[in-house]
Coordinates of C-alpha atoms in Angstrom, one line a residue:
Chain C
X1 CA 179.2 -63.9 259.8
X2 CA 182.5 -63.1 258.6
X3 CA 183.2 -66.5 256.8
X4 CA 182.9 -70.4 257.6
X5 CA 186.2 -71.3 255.9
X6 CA 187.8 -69.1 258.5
X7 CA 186.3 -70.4 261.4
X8 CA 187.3 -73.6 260.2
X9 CA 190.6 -72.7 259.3
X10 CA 190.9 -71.1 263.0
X11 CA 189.5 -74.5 264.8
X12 CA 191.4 -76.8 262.9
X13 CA 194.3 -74.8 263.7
X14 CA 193.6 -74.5 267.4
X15 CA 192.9 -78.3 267.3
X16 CA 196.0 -78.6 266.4
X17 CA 197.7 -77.0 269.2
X18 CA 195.8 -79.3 271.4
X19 CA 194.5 -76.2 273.3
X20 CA 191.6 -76.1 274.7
X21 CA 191.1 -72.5 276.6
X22 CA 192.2 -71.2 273.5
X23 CA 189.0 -71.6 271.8
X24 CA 186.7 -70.1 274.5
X25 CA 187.7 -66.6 272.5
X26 CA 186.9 -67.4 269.3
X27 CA 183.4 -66.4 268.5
X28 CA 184.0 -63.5 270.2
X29 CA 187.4 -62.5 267.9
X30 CA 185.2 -62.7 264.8
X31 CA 182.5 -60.7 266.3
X32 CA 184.8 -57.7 267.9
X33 CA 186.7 -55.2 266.6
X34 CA 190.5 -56.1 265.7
X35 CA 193.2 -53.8 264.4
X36 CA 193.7 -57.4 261.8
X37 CA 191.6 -57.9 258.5
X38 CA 191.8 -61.8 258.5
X39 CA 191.3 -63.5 255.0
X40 CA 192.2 -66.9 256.3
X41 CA 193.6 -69.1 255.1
X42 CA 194.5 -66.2 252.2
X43 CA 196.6 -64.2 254.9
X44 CA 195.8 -61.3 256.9
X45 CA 196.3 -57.4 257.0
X46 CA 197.8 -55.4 259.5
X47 CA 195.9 -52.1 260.0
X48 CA 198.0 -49.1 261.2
X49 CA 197.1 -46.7 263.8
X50 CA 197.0 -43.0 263.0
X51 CA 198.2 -40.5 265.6
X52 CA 196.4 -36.9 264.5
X53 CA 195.9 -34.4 266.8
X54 CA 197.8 -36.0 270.0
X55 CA 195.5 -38.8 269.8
X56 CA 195.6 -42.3 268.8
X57 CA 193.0 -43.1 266.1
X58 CA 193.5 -46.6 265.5
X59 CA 192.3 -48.0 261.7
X60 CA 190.4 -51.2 263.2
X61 CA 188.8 -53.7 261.2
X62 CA 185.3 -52.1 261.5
X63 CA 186.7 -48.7 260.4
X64 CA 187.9 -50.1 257.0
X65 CA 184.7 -51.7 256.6
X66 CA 182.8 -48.7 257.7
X67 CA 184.8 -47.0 254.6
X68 CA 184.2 -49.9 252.1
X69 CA 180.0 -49.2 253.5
X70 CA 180.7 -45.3 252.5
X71 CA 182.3 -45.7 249.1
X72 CA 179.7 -48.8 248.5
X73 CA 177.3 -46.1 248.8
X74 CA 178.3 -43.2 247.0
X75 CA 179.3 -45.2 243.9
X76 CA 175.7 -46.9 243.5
X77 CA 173.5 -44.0 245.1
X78 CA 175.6 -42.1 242.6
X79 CA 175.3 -44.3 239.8
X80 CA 171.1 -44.5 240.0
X81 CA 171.3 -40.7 240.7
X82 CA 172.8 -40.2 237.4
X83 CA 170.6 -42.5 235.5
X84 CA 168.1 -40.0 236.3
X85 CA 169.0 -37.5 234.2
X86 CA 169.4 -39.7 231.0
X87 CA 166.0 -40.7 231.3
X88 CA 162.7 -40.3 233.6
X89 CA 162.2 -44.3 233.7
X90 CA 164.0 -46.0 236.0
X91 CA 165.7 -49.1 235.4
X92 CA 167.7 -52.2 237.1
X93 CA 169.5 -51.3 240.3
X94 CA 167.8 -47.9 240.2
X95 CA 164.6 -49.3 240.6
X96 CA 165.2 -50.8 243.7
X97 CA 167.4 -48.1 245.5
X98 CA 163.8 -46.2 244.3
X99 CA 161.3 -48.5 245.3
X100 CA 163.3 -47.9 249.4
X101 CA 163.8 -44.1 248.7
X102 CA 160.1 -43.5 247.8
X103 CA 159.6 -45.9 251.2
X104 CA 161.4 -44.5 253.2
X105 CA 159.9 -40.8 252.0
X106 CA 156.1 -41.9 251.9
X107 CA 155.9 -44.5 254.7
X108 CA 158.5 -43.7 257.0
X109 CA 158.8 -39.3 257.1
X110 CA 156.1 -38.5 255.3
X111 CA 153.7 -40.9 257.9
X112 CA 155.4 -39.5 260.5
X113 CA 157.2 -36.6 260.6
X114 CA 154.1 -35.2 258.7
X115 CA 154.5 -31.3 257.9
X116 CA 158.7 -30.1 256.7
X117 CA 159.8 -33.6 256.3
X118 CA 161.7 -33.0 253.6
X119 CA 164.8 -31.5 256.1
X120 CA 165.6 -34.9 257.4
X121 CA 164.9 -37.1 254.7
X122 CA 168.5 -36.6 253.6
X123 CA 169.8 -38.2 257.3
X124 CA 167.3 -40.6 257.2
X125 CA 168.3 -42.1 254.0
X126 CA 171.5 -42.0 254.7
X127 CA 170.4 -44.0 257.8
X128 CA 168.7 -46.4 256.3
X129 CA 171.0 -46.8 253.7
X130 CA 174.1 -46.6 255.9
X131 CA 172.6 -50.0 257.9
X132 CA 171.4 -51.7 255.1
X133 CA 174.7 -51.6 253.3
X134 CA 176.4 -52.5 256.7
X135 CA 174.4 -55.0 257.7
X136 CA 174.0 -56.9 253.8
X137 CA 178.5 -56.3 253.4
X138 CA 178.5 -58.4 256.8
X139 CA 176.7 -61.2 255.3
X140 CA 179.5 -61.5 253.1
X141 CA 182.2 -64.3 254.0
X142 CA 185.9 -62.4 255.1
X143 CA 184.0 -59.2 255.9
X144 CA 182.7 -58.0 259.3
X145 CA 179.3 -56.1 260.3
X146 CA 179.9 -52.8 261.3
X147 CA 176.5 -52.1 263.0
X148 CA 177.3 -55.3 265.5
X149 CA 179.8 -52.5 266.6
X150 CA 178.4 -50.8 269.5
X151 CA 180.4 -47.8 268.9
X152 CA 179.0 -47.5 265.5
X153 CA 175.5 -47.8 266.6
X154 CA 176.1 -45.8 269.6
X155 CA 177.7 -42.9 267.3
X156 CA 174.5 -43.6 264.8
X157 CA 172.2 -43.3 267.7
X158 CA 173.8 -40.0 269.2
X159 CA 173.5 -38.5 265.5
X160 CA 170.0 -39.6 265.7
X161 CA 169.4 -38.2 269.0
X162 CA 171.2 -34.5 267.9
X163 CA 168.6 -34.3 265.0
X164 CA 165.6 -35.3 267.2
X165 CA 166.4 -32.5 269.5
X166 CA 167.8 -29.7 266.9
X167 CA 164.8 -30.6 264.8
X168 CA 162.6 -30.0 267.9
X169 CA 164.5 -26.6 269.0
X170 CA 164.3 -25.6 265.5
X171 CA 161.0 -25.7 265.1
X172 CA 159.9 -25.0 268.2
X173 CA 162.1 -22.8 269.4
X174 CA 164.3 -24.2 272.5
X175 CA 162.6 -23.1 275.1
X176 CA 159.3 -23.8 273.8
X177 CA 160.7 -27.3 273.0
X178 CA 161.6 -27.5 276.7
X179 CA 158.1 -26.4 277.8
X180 CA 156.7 -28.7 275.3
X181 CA 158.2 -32.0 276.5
X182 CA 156.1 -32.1 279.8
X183 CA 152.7 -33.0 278.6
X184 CA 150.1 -30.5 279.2
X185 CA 147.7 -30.3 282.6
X186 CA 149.6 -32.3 284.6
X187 CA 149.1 -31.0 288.6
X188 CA 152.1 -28.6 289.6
X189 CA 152.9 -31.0 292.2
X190 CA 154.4 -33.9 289.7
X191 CA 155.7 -31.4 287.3
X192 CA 159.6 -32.3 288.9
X193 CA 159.0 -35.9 288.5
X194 CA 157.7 -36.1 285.1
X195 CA 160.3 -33.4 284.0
X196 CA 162.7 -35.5 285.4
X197 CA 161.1 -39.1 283.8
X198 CA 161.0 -37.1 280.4
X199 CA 164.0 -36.2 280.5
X200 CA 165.4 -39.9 280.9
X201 CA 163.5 -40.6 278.6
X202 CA 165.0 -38.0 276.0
X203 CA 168.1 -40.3 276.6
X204 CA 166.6 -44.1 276.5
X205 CA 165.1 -43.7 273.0
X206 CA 168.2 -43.0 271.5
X207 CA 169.8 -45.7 273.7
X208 CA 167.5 -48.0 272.5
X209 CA 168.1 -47.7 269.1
X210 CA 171.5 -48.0 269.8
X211 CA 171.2 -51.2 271.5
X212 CA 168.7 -52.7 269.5
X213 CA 170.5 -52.4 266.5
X214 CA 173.5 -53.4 267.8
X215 CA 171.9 -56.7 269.5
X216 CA 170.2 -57.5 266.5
X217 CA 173.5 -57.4 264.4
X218 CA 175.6 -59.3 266.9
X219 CA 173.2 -62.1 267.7
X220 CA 172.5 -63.6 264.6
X221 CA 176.1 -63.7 263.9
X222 CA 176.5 -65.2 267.3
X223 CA 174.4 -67.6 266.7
X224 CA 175.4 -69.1 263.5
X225 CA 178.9 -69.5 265.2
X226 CA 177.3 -71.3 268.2
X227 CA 175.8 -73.7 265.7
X228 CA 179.0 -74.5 263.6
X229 CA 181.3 -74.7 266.9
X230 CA 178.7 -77.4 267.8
X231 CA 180.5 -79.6 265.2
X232 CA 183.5 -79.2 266.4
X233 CA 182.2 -79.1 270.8
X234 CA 181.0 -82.6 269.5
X235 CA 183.8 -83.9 267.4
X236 CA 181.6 -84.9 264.7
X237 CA 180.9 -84.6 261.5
X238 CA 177.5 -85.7 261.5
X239 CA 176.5 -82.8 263.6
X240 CA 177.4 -80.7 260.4
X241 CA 174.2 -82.3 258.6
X242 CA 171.9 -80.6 261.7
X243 CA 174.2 -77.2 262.3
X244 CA 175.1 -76.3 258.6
X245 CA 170.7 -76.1 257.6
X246 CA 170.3 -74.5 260.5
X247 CA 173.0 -71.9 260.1
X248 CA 171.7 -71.3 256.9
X249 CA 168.4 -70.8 258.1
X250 CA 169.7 -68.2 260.6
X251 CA 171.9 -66.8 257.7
X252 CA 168.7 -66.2 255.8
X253 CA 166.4 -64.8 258.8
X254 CA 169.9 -62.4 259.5
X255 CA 169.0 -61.3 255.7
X256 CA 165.5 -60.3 256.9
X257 CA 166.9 -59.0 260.1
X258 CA 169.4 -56.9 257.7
X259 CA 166.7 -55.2 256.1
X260 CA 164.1 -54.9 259.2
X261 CA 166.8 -53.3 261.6
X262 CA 167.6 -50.8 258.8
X263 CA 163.7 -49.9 259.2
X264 CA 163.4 -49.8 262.8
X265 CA 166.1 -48.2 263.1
X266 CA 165.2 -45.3 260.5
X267 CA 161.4 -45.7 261.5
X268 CA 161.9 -44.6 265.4
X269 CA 164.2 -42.1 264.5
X270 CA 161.6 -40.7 262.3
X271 CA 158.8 -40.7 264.9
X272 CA 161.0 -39.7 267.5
X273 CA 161.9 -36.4 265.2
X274 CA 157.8 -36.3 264.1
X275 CA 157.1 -36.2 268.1
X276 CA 159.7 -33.5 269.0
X277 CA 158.8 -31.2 266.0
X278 CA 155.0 -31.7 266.7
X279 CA 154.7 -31.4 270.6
X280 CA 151.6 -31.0 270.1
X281 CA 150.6 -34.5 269.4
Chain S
X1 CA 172.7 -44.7 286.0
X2 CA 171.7 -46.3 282.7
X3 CA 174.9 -45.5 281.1
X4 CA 176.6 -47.0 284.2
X5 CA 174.9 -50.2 283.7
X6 CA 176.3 -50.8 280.3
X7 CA 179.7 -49.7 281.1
X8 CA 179.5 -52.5 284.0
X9 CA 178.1 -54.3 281.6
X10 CA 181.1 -53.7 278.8
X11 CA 183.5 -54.3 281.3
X12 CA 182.7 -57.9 282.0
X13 CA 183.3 -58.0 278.6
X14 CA 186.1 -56.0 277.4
X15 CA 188.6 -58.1 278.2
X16 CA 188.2 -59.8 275.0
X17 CA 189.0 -57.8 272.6
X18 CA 192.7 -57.6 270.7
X19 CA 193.0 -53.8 270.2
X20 CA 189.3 -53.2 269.9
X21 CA 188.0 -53.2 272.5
X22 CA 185.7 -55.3 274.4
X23 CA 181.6 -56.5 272.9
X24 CA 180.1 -53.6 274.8
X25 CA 183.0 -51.0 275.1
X26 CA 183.0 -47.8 272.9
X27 CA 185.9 -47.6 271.3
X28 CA 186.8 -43.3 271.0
X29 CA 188.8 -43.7 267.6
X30 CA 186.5 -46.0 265.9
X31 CA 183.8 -43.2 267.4
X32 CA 186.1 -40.6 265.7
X33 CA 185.9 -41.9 262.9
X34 CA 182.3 -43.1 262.1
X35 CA 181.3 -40.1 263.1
X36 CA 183.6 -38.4 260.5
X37 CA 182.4 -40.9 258.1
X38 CA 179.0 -40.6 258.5
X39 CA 178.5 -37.0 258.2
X40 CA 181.0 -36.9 255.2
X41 CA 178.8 -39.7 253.8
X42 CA 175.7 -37.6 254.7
X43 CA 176.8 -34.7 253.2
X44 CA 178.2 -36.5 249.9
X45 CA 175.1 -38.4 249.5
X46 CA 172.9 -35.3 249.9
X47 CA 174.5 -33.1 247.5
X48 CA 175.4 -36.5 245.0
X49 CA 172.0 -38.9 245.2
X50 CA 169.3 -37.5 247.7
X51 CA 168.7 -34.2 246.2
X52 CA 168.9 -35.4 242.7
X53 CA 167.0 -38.7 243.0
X54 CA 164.3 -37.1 245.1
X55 CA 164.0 -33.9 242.9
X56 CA 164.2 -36.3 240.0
X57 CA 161.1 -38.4 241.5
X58 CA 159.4 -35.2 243.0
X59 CA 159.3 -33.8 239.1
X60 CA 158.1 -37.7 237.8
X61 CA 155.5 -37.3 239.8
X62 CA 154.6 -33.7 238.5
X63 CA 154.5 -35.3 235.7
X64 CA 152.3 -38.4 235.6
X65 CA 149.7 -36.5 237.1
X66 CA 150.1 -33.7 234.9
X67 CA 150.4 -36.2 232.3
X68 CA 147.3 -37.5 233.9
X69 CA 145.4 -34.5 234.4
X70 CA 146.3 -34.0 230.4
X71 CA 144.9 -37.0 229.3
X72 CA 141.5 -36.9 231.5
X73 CA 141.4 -33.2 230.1
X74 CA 141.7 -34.6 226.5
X75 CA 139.3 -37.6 227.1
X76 CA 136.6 -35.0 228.2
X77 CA 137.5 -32.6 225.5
X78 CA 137.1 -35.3 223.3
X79 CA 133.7 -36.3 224.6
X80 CA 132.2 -32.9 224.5
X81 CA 133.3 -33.0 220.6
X82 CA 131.7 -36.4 219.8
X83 CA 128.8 -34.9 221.5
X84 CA 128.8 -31.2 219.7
X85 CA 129.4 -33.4 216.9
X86 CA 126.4 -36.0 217.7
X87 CA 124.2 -32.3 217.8
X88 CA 125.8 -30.6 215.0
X89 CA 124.5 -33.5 212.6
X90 CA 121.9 -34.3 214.1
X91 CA 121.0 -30.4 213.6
X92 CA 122.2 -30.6 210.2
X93 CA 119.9 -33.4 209.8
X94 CA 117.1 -31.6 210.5
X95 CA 118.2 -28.8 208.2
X96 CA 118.5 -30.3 205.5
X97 CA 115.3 -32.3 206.0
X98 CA 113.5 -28.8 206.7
X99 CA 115.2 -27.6 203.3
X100 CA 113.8 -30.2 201.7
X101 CA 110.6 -29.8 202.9
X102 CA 110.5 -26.4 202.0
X103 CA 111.9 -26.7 198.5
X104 CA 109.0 -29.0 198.0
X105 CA 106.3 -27.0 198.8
X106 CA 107.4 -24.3 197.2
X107 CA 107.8 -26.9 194.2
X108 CA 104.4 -27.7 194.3
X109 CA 103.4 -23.9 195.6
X110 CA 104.9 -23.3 192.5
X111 CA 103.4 -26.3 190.5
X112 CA 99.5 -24.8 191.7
X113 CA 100.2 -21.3 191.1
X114 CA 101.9 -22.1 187.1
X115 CA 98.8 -24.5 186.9
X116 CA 96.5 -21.7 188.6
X117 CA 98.1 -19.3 185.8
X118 CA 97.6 -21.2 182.7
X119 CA 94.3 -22.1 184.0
X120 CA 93.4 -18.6 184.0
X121 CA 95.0 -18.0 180.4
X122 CA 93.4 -20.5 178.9
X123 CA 90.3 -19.1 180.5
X124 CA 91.0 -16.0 179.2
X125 CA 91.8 -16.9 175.7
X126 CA 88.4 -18.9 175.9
X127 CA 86.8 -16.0 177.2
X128 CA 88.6 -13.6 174.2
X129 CA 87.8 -16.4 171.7
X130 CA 84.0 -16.5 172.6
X131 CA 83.6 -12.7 173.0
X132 CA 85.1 -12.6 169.4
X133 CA 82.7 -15.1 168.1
X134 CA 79.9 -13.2 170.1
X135 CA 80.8 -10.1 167.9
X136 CA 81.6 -11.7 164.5
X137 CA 78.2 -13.2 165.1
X138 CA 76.6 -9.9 166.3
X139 CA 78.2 -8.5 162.9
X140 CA 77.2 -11.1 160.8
X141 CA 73.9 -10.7 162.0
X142 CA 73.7 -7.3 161.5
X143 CA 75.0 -7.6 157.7
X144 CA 72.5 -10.3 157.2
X145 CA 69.5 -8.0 158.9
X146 CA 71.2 -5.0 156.6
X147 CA 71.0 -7.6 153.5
X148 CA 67.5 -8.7 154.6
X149 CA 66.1 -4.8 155.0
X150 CA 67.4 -3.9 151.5
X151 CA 66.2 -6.6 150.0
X152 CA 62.4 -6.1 151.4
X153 CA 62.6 -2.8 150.6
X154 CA 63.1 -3.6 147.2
X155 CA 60.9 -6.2 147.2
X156 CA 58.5 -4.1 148.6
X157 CA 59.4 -1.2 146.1
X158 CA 58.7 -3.8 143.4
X159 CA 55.5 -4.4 144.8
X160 CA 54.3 -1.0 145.6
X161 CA 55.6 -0.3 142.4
X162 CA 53.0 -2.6 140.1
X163 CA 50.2 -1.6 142.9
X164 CA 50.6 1.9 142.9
X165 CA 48.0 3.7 140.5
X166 CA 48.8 6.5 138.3
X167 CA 46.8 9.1 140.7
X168 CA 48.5 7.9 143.9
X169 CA 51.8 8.6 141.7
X170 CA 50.5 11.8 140.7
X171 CA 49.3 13.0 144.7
X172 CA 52.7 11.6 145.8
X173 CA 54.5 13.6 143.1
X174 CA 52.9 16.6 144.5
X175 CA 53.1 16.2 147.6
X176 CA 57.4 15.8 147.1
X177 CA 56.4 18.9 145.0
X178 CA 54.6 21.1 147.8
X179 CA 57.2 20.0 150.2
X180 CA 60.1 21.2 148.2
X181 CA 58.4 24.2 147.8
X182 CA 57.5 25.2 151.0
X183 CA 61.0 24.7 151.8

């Protein structure tokens, strides 16, 4: 959802031309990437593309919200980190930034990572809190949702991936991590197979997560586009009295989704890393 | 073969996008820099928030159930003292009840043996008393049985004296006579 004023604004405007296969594209030029940052009917900015290293490295409209996420997060994880040396009781923000820190320790690593959680509670957070921020700042009218990126899920879920396996191969060494991924008395004669299905399936977990989170973030946004274009597929007004509750309702379900894809997302990552560092299980 | 899929997949949709690729396509400088982003944010927050806050809530704990501990310590510490406490004067009690006891016997050992005592002194005084009487009696006696002896001998003298005839006188005066000569 970047913002209802713009789609409006964009509508009216392509109404105007008289166009019609201009507004097939729509929807799908709020949800994707642009190198523009629209603030209809405000103006918009042009983003520049940077050319390091002989390659083009294009500053899209994701990547400046992926930096407003970042510095989003350091100033207020900063801020309740410094509250706790002036005093042991929390208080305001810092109670709530707790209340998911000590979650995401006791319920999510601790449950099930189990033993030498404590080395990837600092990705994890940053996980968790990473999406959360992305997916609450897209909420926010004239912004955009970086996790409805799939590159930005993809890159999320590769980084989750590299820690599943380095956490395995740390602990278990790496080629008693490779031993350890075919389950134990299984006849010599499937060994290939389900050395081969494991090893798949080293790759669809992470994929998965990618994917999930990336439908997730996409499709509510989707949807409450869908349901204003409705007013405007119709012609009508009145259709506004039906599409705007219901796009409020899927505006507030996205709010839930915010939070609950942040906890998937940081939850299977967690048991993934729990499963490769204790085969054994 | 999975990967393939979803690169099909992108393609159907990537001609939609205006620099940015299409729904499903991955996009290598956006990749850059998330990826850049991410572990500078990781390594920020980790040195900034995670280690502090967690240290910070790792030490709250310590202390709320060291604080806990404390207090259960204290309660029970506490207990045990009412309880010593409960014993102590309730021992006390029983001291002082036993002193008491004491004191009065010995009071009233004390009372029998002064009474016992003066008994016996007045006894004895009695006994002194009587014994003196006994004797001052005995003397008087005596004195009187003295007094009465005298006094019949002179009676008797006084008799003897007008019976006696003038030869008796005569034989006894001899007779004193003879004696004194034969000694």
């Amino acid at each position: 959802m970047t913002d209802t004023l713009h789609t409006v604004a964009d509508t009216v405007a392509r109404a105007a031309e008289g166009g019609h296969g201009a507004e097939d594209n729509w929807i799908m030029h709020h949800i994707l990437d642009g190198n523009v940052l629209d603030f209809k009917p405000f103006g918009e900015i042009h983003l520049p593309t940077l050319h390091l290293f002989g390659y083009d490295l294009p500053i899209t409209k994701h990547t400046v919200f992926l930096w407003v996420v970042a510095l989003l997060m350091i100033f207020v994880l900063r801020a309740a980190a410094k509250k706790y040396k002036k005093s042991m009781v929390p208080s305001g923000v810092q109670n709530m930034l707790e209340i998911i820190i000590v979650f995401v320790r006791d319920e999510i690593a601790k449950n099930t990572i189990g033993k030498g959680y404590e080395n990837f509670l600092p990705y994890l957070l940053t996980a968790f809190f990473f999406i959360l921020f992305s997916n609450f700042l897209g909420l926010i009218p004239f912004t955009a949702t970086v996790t409805s990126n799939i590159t930005v899920t993809a890159v999320l879920a590769t980084l989750s991936f590299l820690t599943i396996q380095l956490g395995g191969m740390r602990k278990n060494g790496v080629f008693g991590y490779m031993k350890g991924l075919v389950p134990h008395g299984i006849p010599i004669v499937f060994l290939p197979v389900i050395a081969v299905v494991e090893f798949i399936g080293l790759f669809t977990k992470p994929f998965a997560l990618a994917i999930r989170l990336f439908a997730n973030m996409t499709a509510g946004h989707i949807v409450i586009y869908a349901l204003f274009s409705l007013i405007f597929v119709m012609k009508s007004f009145g259709i506004a009295f039906l599409s705007v509750p219901m796009a409020l309702f899927v505006y507030f379900l996205e709010i839930l989704v915010a939070l609950l894809q942040a906890y998937i997302f940081t939850m299977l990552s967690s048991l993934f890393i729990g499963m490769a560092v204790h085969q054994e299980h | 073969m999975i990967l393939g899929n979803v690169l099909a997949f992108a393609a159907m949709y990537s001609e939609g996008g205006e620099g940015g690729g299409g729904l499903l396509s991955v996009n290598p400088g956006l990749a850059f820099w998330t990826v850049l982003t991410f572990l500078l944010l990781l390594v920020i927050l980790r040195k900034v928030a995670w280690t502090p806050i967690l240290q910070a809530l790792d030490e709250r704990e310590a202390k709320i159930k060291e604080s806990l501990e404390q207090a259960e310590k204290a309660q029970s510490e506490a207990k045990a003292l009412i309880e010593e406490n409960r014993q102590n004067m309730s021992k006390a009690e029983d001291e002082a009840r036993k002193l008491l006891a004491d004191a009065q016997k010995i009071a009233e050992r004390n009372i029998e043996a002064s009474r016992g005592e003066a008994k016996a002194q007045a006894e004895r005084i009695i006994a002194d008393a009587q014994q003196e009487i006994d004797r001052k009696k005995q003397e008087a006696l005596n004195e009187i049985k003295g007094q009465i002896a005298e006094l019949s001998v002179a009676i008797a003298e006084k008799v003897i004296r007008k019976n006696l005839s003038e030869q008796v006188q005569k034989d006894v005066i001899d007779q004193y006579i003879n004696e004194l000569q034969k000694n």
